[in-house]
Coordinates of C-alpha atoms and ligand atoms in Angstrom, one line a residue:
M1 CA 17.1 35.6 27.8
T2 CA 18.2 32.6 29.3
R3 CA 19.8 29.6 27.0
N4 CA 19.4 25.7 27.8
N5 CA 21.8 24.5 25.7
D6 CA 21.2 20.9 27.4
I7 CA 18.3 20.4 25.1
D8 CA 18.4 18.1 21.8
N9 CA 17.4 20.3 19.2
R10 CA 18.0 17.7 16.5
L11 CA 15.0 17.3 15.2
V12 CA 12.0 14.6 15.1
F13 CA 9.9 13.9 12.2
V14 CA 6.2 12.6 13.0
G15 CA 4.2 11.7 10.6
T16 CA 1.2 10.2 9.2
S17 CA 0.2 8.4 5.4
D18 CA -2.8 10.2 5.3
L19 CA -5.8 9.5 2.7
S20 CA -4.0 11.4 -0.5
G21 CA -1.1 8.4 0.5
V22 CA 1.5 11.0 1.2
V23 CA 3.1 11.3 4.6
R24 CA 2.6 14.3 6.0
G25 CA 3.5 15.6 9.9
K26 CA 5.4 18.0 12.0
S27 CA 8.4 17.5 13.7
F28 CA 9.4 18.7 17.4
P29 CA 13.1 18.8 19.1
A30 CA 14.4 15.1 20.3
G31 CA 14.7 16.6 23.4
D32 CA 10.9 16.5 23.9
W33 CA 10.5 12.8 22.6
E34 CA 9.2 11.7 26.2
K35 CA 6.7 14.5 26.4
R36 CA 5.6 14.2 22.7
S37 CA 4.9 10.7 22.7
R38 CA 2.3 11.3 25.6
R39 CA 0.9 14.6 23.9
G40 CA 1.7 14.7 20.8
V41 CA 1.9 17.3 18.6
G42 CA -1.2 19.4 17.4
W43 CA -3.1 18.2 14.4
T44 CA -6.4 19.6 11.9
P45 CA -9.1 17.6 10.8
T46 CA -9.4 19.1 7.3
N47 CA -5.9 18.2 6.5
V48 CA -7.5 14.8 5.9
Q49 CA -9.1 16.5 2.8
I50 CA -5.7 18.4 1.3
T51 CA -5.2 16.2 -2.0
C52 CA -2.1 14.7 -3.3
F53 CA -1.8 17.9 -5.2
D54 CA -2.4 19.9 -2.1
S55 CA -5.9 21.5 -3.0
I56 CA -8.3 20.8 -0.3
S57 CA -11.0 18.9 -1.1
D58 CA -14.7 19.9 0.6
S59 CA -14.5 19.0 4.3
P60 CA -17.5 18.5 6.5
F61 CA -14.8 20.0 9.4
G62 CA -14.1 23.7 7.9
S63 CA -11.8 25.6 10.2
F64 CA -12.8 23.8 13.5
G65 CA -11.4 21.3 16.2
D66 CA -8.3 19.8 17.0
L67 CA -6.5 16.8 17.0
V68 CA -3.2 14.8 18.0
L69 CA -0.7 13.2 15.6
V70 CA 0.9 11.0 18.9
P71 CA 4.4 9.7 17.4
D72 CA 4.8 5.8 18.0
A73 CA 8.0 5.1 19.8
D74 CA 7.5 1.3 18.0
S75 CA 8.1 2.9 14.4
R76 CA 10.6 5.6 15.3
F77 CA 14.1 5.2 13.5
V78 CA 17.4 6.9 13.1
L79 CA 19.2 7.4 10.3
E80 CA 22.9 9.0 10.4
D81 CA 23.7 8.3 7.0
G82 CA 23.4 11.1 4.8
Q83 CA 21.5 14.0 6.4
R84 CA 20.2 12.8 9.5
L85 CA 16.8 11.3 9.8
D86 CA 14.9 10.5 13.1
F87 CA 11.7 9.7 11.8
A88 CA 8.5 8.1 13.6
L89 CA 5.0 7.4 12.3
G90 CA 2.2 8.8 14.4
D91 CA -1.5 7.8 15.3
I92 CA -4.2 10.8 15.2
R93 CA -6.6 10.9 18.2
S94 CA -8.9 13.0 19.6
L95 CA -7.7 15.5 22.3
E96 CA -9.4 12.8 25.1
G97 CA -7.0 9.9 23.2
E98 CA -9.9 7.9 21.1
P99 CA -8.4 7.0 17.6
W100 CA -9.4 9.3 14.9
D101 CA -12.2 7.9 12.5
F102 CA -10.2 9.0 9.6
C103 CA -6.6 8.0 10.7
T104 CA -5.2 5.6 8.6
R105 CA -2.9 4.0 10.5
S106 CA -5.7 3.2 13.5
L107 CA -8.4 1.9 10.6
A108 CA -5.3 -0.7 10.0
R109 CA -4.9 -1.6 13.5
R110 CA -8.6 -2.0 13.8
A111 CA -9.3 -4.3 11.0
L112 CA -6.2 -6.1 12.2
D113 CA -7.1 -6.5 15.8
A114 CA -10.9 -7.5 14.8
F115 CA -9.7 -10.3 12.4
H116 CA -7.3 -11.8 15.4
A117 CA -10.5 -11.8 17.4
L118 CA -12.6 -13.6 15.0
T119 CA -10.0 -15.7 13.4
G120 CA -7.1 -15.9 16.3
A121 CA -4.5 -15.3 13.3
R122 CA -2.3 -12.7 12.6
V123 CA -1.2 -10.9 9.5
Q124 CA 1.8 -11.3 8.1
A125 CA 2.6 -9.2 4.8
A126 CA 5.1 -8.1 2.7
F127 CA 4.7 -4.9 0.4
E128 CA 6.6 -5.7 -3.0
H129 CA 7.1 -2.3 -4.9
E130 CA 8.1 -1.3 -8.6
F131 CA 9.0 2.0 -9.3
Q132 CA 10.6 3.9 -12.0
L133 CA 13.5 6.8 -12.7
R134 CA 11.6 9.2 -14.1
D135 CA 12.4 10.5 -17.9
Q136 CA 14.6 7.0 -18.8
P137 CA 14.4 6.7 -22.2
P138 CA 13.9 2.8 -23.2
R139 CA 17.1 0.9 -24.0
P140 CA 17.1 -2.4 -25.5
G141 CA 18.3 -5.4 -23.4
D142 CA 17.2 -3.1 -20.2
A143 CA 14.4 -5.8 -19.3
F144 CA 15.4 -7.5 -15.9
G145 CA 18.9 -6.9 -17.6
F146 CA 22.3 -7.1 -16.2
K147 CA 23.4 -3.4 -17.4
G148 CA 20.6 -2.0 -15.8
F149 CA 21.3 -4.4 -12.4
R150 CA 25.0 -2.3 -12.6
D151 CA 23.6 0.9 -12.6
G152 CA 21.2 0.4 -10.0
Q153 CA 23.8 -0.9 -7.8
A154 CA 25.6 2.6 -7.8
W155 CA 22.7 4.1 -5.6
A156 CA 20.8 0.3 -4.7
E157 CA 23.5 -0.4 -1.8
D158 CA 23.2 3.1 -0.3
Y159 CA 18.9 2.3 -0.3
L160 CA 19.4 -1.0 0.9
D161 CA 21.6 0.1 4.1
A162 CA 19.0 2.7 4.8
L163 CA 16.0 0.4 4.6
Q164 CA 17.8 -1.9 7.0
A165 CA 18.6 0.7 9.6
A166 CA 14.9 1.9 9.3
G167 CA 13.7 -1.7 9.9
C168 CA 12.1 -2.4 6.4
A169 CA 14.6 -5.5 6.2
P170 CA 14.9 -6.0 2.1
D171 CA 14.4 -9.0 0.6
T172 CA 15.1 -8.9 -3.2
F173 CA 16.2 -5.6 -5.6
M174 CA 15.8 -6.0 -9.1
K175 CA 15.4 -4.3 -12.9
E176 CA 12.3 -4.5 -14.0
Y177 CA 10.8 -4.8 -17.2
G178 CA 10.1 -1.2 -18.1
P179 CA 12.2 1.7 -19.1
G180 CA 14.3 2.9 -15.5
Q181 CA 11.6 0.5 -13.5
Y182 CA 13.5 -1.2 -10.2
E183 CA 11.5 -3.7 -8.2
I184 CA 12.3 -3.9 -4.0
T185 CA 10.6 -6.6 -1.8
M186 CA 10.7 -6.4 1.6
K187 CA 10.5 -9.4 3.9
P188 CA 7.2 -9.8 5.5
A189 CA 6.5 -8.2 8.8
I190 CA 3.4 -8.7 11.0
G191 CA 0.2 -6.5 11.6
L192 CA 1.2 -2.9 11.4
A193 CA 4.6 -2.9 10.8
A194 CA 4.1 -3.8 7.4
A195 CA 2.4 -1.0 6.6
D196 CA 4.2 0.7 8.3
N197 CA 7.4 -0.3 6.5
A198 CA 5.9 0.3 3.1
A199 CA 5.3 4.1 4.3
V200 CA 8.8 4.2 5.1
L201 CA 10.3 2.7 2.3
R202 CA 8.4 5.6 -0.3
L203 CA 10.5 7.9 1.8
L204 CA 13.5 6.5 1.8
T205 CA 13.3 5.8 -1.7
H206 CA 12.9 9.2 -2.5
D207 CA 15.3 10.5 0.0
V208 CA 18.4 8.0 -0.8
L209 CA 17.8 8.1 -4.8
Q210 CA 17.5 11.8 -4.8
R211 CA 21.1 12.3 -3.2
H212 CA 22.3 10.5 -6.3
G213 CA 20.7 12.9 -8.4
L214 CA 17.9 10.6 -9.9
A215 CA 14.0 11.3 -9.5
P216 CA 12.3 8.0 -8.9
S217 CA 8.5 7.4 -8.9
F218 CA 6.0 4.6 -7.5
A219 CA 3.3 6.6 -9.6
P220 CA 1.0 3.9 -10.6
I221 CA 1.7 4.7 -14.3
L222 CA 4.2 6.8 -16.1
D223 CA 3.4 6.6 -19.9
P224 CA 0.1 5.5 -21.0
D225 CA 1.6 3.2 -23.6
S226 CA 4.4 1.7 -21.0
V227 CA 4.2 -0.7 -18.5
G228 CA 2.6 0.2 -14.8
N229 CA 4.1 0.3 -11.3
G230 CA 2.3 -2.3 -9.2
L231 CA 2.3 -3.1 -5.8
H232 CA 1.6 -6.6 -4.5
V233 CA 0.8 -7.3 -0.9
H234 CA 1.7 -10.7 -0.3
F235 CA -0.4 -12.5 2.8
S236 CA 0.2 -14.9 4.9
F237 CA -1.3 -15.9 8.5
L238 CA 0.4 -17.1 11.8
D239 CA -1.2 -18.3 15.0
D240 CA -0.3 -16.4 18.3
A241 CA 2.4 -19.4 18.4
D242 CA 3.9 -18.9 15.3
A243 CA 2.4 -21.6 13.3
P244 CA 1.6 -20.8 9.8
L245 CA -1.7 -20.7 9.2
T246 CA -2.1 -20.1 5.2
H247 CA -1.5 -23.5 3.6
D248 CA -3.1 -26.9 3.8
A249 CA -1.4 -29.8 1.8
D250 CA -4.7 -31.4 1.0
D251 CA -6.5 -28.6 -0.6
P252 CA -5.3 -28.7 -4.6
H253 CA -4.3 -25.3 -4.7
G254 CA -2.7 -25.7 -1.0
M255 CA -5.0 -22.9 0.4
S256 CA -6.2 -23.4 4.2
R257 CA -9.9 -22.8 4.6
L258 CA -8.9 -19.7 6.4
T259 CA -6.9 -18.8 3.0
R260 CA -9.8 -19.8 1.0
H261 CA -12.1 -17.5 2.7
F262 CA -9.9 -14.4 3.3
I263 CA -9.6 -14.9 -0.7
G264 CA -12.8 -15.3 -1.8
G265 CA -13.8 -12.1 1.0
V266 CA -11.1 -10.1 -1.3
L267 CA -12.3 -10.8 -4.4
K268 CA -16.0 -10.8 -3.9
Y269 CA -15.6 -7.5 -2.5
L270 CA -12.6 -5.9 -4.8
D271 CA -14.7 -3.8 -7.0
Q272 CA -16.1 -2.3 -3.8
I273 CA -12.6 -1.5 -2.5
L274 CA -10.9 -0.8 -5.4
A275 CA -11.1 3.1 -5.0
I276 CA -8.9 2.3 -1.9
L277 CA -6.3 0.3 -3.4
A278 CA -6.2 1.9 -6.9
P279 CA -6.9 5.3 -6.1
S280 CA -5.3 7.9 -8.5
E281 CA -7.4 8.7 -12.1
I282 CA -4.4 7.3 -13.8
S283 CA -4.6 3.8 -11.6
Y284 CA -7.1 2.6 -14.5
L285 CA -4.6 2.7 -16.6
R286 CA -2.5 0.3 -15.1
L287 CA -5.6 -2.2 -14.2
T288 CA -5.9 -3.2 -18.1
P289 CA -5.8 -6.5 -19.7
H290 CA -1.7 -7.7 -20.8
R291 CA -0.1 -5.4 -18.7
W292 CA 0.1 -8.0 -15.9
S293 CA -1.7 -6.3 -13.5
A294 CA -5.0 -7.3 -12.3
A295 CA -8.3 -6.5 -14.6
Y296 CA -11.0 -9.0 -13.6
N297 CA -11.8 -10.2 -10.1
N298 CA -9.9 -13.7 -10.5
L299 CA -7.5 -15.8 -8.4
G300 CA -4.3 -17.0 -10.6
F301 CA -2.2 -20.3 -9.3
R302 CA 0.9 -19.0 -10.3
D303 CA -0.4 -16.7 -13.0
R304 CA 0.1 -12.9 -13.1
E305 CA -2.5 -11.5 -14.7
A306 CA -4.7 -12.4 -11.8
S307 CA -5.9 -10.0 -8.8
V308 CA -5.1 -12.3 -6.2
R309 CA -2.3 -14.7 -7.0
I310 CA -1.1 -18.1 -5.0
C311 CA 2.7 -17.2 -4.9
P312 CA 5.3 -20.3 -6.0
V313 CA 7.0 -22.2 -2.9
T314 CA 10.6 -23.3 -3.6
A315 CA 11.2 -25.8 -0.5
Q316 CA 9.9 -29.6 -0.4
D317 CA 9.5 -30.1 3.3
P318 CA 6.0 -29.7 4.4
E319 CA 7.1 -27.6 7.6
S320 CA 8.6 -24.9 5.1
V321 CA 6.2 -24.8 2.5
A322 CA 3.8 -24.1 4.7
R323 CA 5.6 -20.9 6.0
Q324 CA 6.6 -19.7 2.6
Y325 CA 3.1 -20.6 1.0
N326 CA 1.5 -17.1 0.4
F327 CA -0.5 -15.5 -1.7
E328 CA -0.5 -11.5 -3.3
I329 CA -2.9 -8.8 -4.0
R330 CA -1.7 -7.5 -7.3
A331 CA -5.1 -4.8 -7.9
A332 CA -3.0 -2.1 -6.1
D333 CA -0.7 0.4 -6.2
A334 CA 1.3 3.2 -4.0
A335 CA -0.7 6.1 -4.9
A336 CA -2.9 5.0 -1.8
S337 CA -1.6 5.0 1.9
P338 CA -0.2 1.5 2.3
H339 CA -2.1 1.8 5.9
L340 CA -5.9 2.2 3.8
T341 CA -4.9 -0.6 1.6
L342 CA -3.8 -3.1 4.4
A343 CA -7.3 -1.9 6.4
A344 CA -9.2 -2.5 3.1
L345 CA -7.8 -5.9 2.3
V346 CA -8.3 -7.1 5.9
F347 CA -12.0 -6.1 6.2
A348 CA -12.8 -7.4 3.0
G349 CA -11.2 -10.7 3.6
M350 CA -12.4 -11.0 7.3
Q351 CA -16.3 -10.4 6.0
G352 CA -15.1 -13.6 3.6
V353 CA -14.6 -15.4 6.6
R354 CA -17.7 -14.9 8.2
E355 CA -19.3 -15.3 5.1
E356 CA -17.3 -18.5 4.4
A357 CA -16.7 -17.0 1.0
E358 CA -15.5 -19.2 -1.9
P359 CA -12.9 -17.9 -4.1
P360 CA -13.4 -18.4 -8.4
T361 CA -11.5 -21.6 -9.3
P362 CA -8.0 -20.4 -10.8
A363 CA -8.2 -19.2 -14.3
Q364 CA -5.6 -20.6 -16.6
E365 CA -6.9 -18.4 -19.6
D366 CA -7.3 -15.1 -21.8
L367 CA -10.2 -13.4 -19.7
S368 CA -9.7 -10.5 -21.6
L369 CA -10.8 -13.0 -24.5
L370 CA -14.6 -13.7 -23.1
D371 CA -17.6 -11.6 -23.2
P372 CA -19.6 -10.4 -20.4
A373 CA -22.0 -13.0 -20.1
A374 CA -19.5 -16.0 -20.6
L375 CA -17.1 -13.7 -17.8
A376 CA -20.3 -13.9 -15.6
A377 CA -21.2 -17.6 -16.1
R378 CA -17.7 -18.5 -14.3
G379 CA -18.7 -16.3 -11.7
F380 CA -15.9 -13.6 -13.0
R381 CA -16.3 -9.7 -13.2
R382 CA -14.6 -7.1 -15.0
L383 CA -13.2 -4.7 -12.0
P384 CA -14.2 -0.4 -12.4
T385 CA -12.3 0.8 -15.3
T386 CA -12.4 4.3 -14.3
L387 CA -11.8 5.9 -10.6
G388 CA -15.1 7.8 -11.1
D389 CA -17.0 3.9 -11.1
A390 CA -14.7 2.8 -8.3
L391 CA -15.7 5.6 -6.3
A392 CA -19.2 4.7 -7.1
A393 CA -19.3 1.2 -6.2
F394 CA -17.3 2.3 -2.8
G395 CA -19.5 4.9 -2.1
R396 CA -22.9 2.7 -2.3
S397 CA -21.2 -0.5 -0.7
Q398 CA -23.2 -1.3 2.7
A399 CA -20.0 -3.4 3.4
V400 CA -18.0 -1.0 2.9
R401 CA -19.9 1.5 5.0
E402 CA -19.9 -0.8 7.8
W403 CA -16.1 -1.4 7.8
F404 CA -14.9 2.2 7.6
G405 CA -17.9 4.0 8.9
D406 CA -20.5 6.2 6.7
D407 CA -18.6 9.6 7.7
F408 CA -15.3 7.7 6.3
V409 CA -17.1 6.8 3.5
D410 CA -18.7 10.2 2.4
V411 CA -15.2 12.0 3.3
Y412 CA -13.2 9.7 1.1
V413 CA -15.3 10.0 -1.7
A414 CA -15.3 14.1 -1.7
H415 CA -11.6 13.8 -1.0
K416 CA -11.3 11.8 -4.4
E417 CA -13.5 14.2 -6.4
G418 CA -11.9 17.2 -5.8
E419 CA -8.5 15.3 -6.6
L420 CA -10.1 14.5 -10.1
A421 CA -11.2 18.0 -10.6
Q422 CA -7.5 18.9 -10.1
L423 CA -7.1 16.9 -13.7
D424 CA -9.9 18.3 -15.5
G425 CA -9.1 19.3 -19.1
L426 CA -5.3 17.5 -19.2
D427 CA -4.8 14.7 -21.3
W428 CA -3.4 11.9 -20.2
P429 CA 0.3 12.1 -20.5
A430 CA 0.0 15.4 -18.7
K431 CA -2.5 13.5 -15.8
C432 CA 0.6 11.1 -15.5
A433 CA 3.3 13.5 -15.1
R434 CA 1.1 15.4 -12.4
Y435 CA 1.0 12.2 -10.2
A436 CA 4.8 11.0 -11.1
E437 CA 5.5 14.5 -9.4
V438 CA 3.9 13.7 -6.4
Y439 CA 4.2 9.6 -5.8
Ligands
LIG1 N1 4.2 -4.1 -13.7 C1 3.2 -5.0 -13.2 C2 2.2 -4.3 -12.6 O1 1.9 -3.7 -13.1 C3 3.7 -6.2 -12.4 C4 5.0 -7.1 -13.5 C5 5.7 -8.2 -12.4 O2 6.1 -8.2 -11.4 O3 4.3 -9.2 -12.4 O4 1.7 -4.9 -11.4
MG2 MG1 7.4 -6.9 -10.6

């Protein structure tokens, strides 16, 4: 046997953030990058039905078919600290090179491209994540506390270094309200990179904190009686020359026409895309009133109990206000692939732009005190309260079927039904524990 020791056998991992919100993939020797970035690595259609618990839901593909997962050089990074990591996200394609209908990254790209074609705007987004260290008893004085920050500093600087090196520029880090809960925000990124960064941030959180002997989890809620872990997606728009398109000083709440219709669309279709944004059974424990998450299709002006919230700006000069101005979507969590979340939000926002949808007037009251008739009279709806209800709304939505395609919708519903079956008979704490292990 002849050996060729000139080949770089250090491994590159190429991954896809799949329907279950888990990154799965394969690795190959770095020396083969050139070849693999053209040809990809082999991938199997039925992998799309592997649930977050690794069961396999009903699959229309069975044992048939072949695909390729093609690494994207734009998403590649190498970390030298700790155990070396050479990583890239990839696109799933047919053997003929066409984007696969169930590739979350290709779906996000399709939504972003269509939005740009319709409006001339590029989406800029930042994913704000909350996570908790598992099995941390509550400690008085810990909410936003200095003590918790100092505990976190033992690992956070390594963590932020890793994020920076991976291209996910960290913005702020803080001890959040709940037991062992932290929040990390990233600087905004354009288009697909925003979702890529979110997928990478989740991986690196586990990677770096594990090295420090900690067990983080992004599961939507760890304890049914305590706080949830939210994912807030901040949006703003830029034109091709980088001019901001989100703000209009003449609107009472600062929304440009594009922003208003986009938010109008997101809120109009929110119940129909919730099964994507909040995709676990326990997501619906979090999406309840008084948890500072989201329970209605409402727009909040600096209100933290709204599905969409217009965020504050801190500058005074018009140019900087227009650049800072953004809104966040709060009815999402990190059990979803960030690529699917981005695709669903952009499809819904784009539909709002097409229909010139108007958002409801920002509410300044506790909507949970209104009865359904009073809610309806103001144009508000309670969001679905179970994953089952959210899936039903998703499955029967003509709009969702047009955006994602019938095959995708049917496969996604079957995927989630298989996931729900894995939880049959468990009580809520046990369900939370199962999700905590995954995310
Ligand atoms: N933990 C809250 C959530 O589940 C968010 C709290 C906040 O940062 O406003 O979304
Ligand atoms: Mg927070």
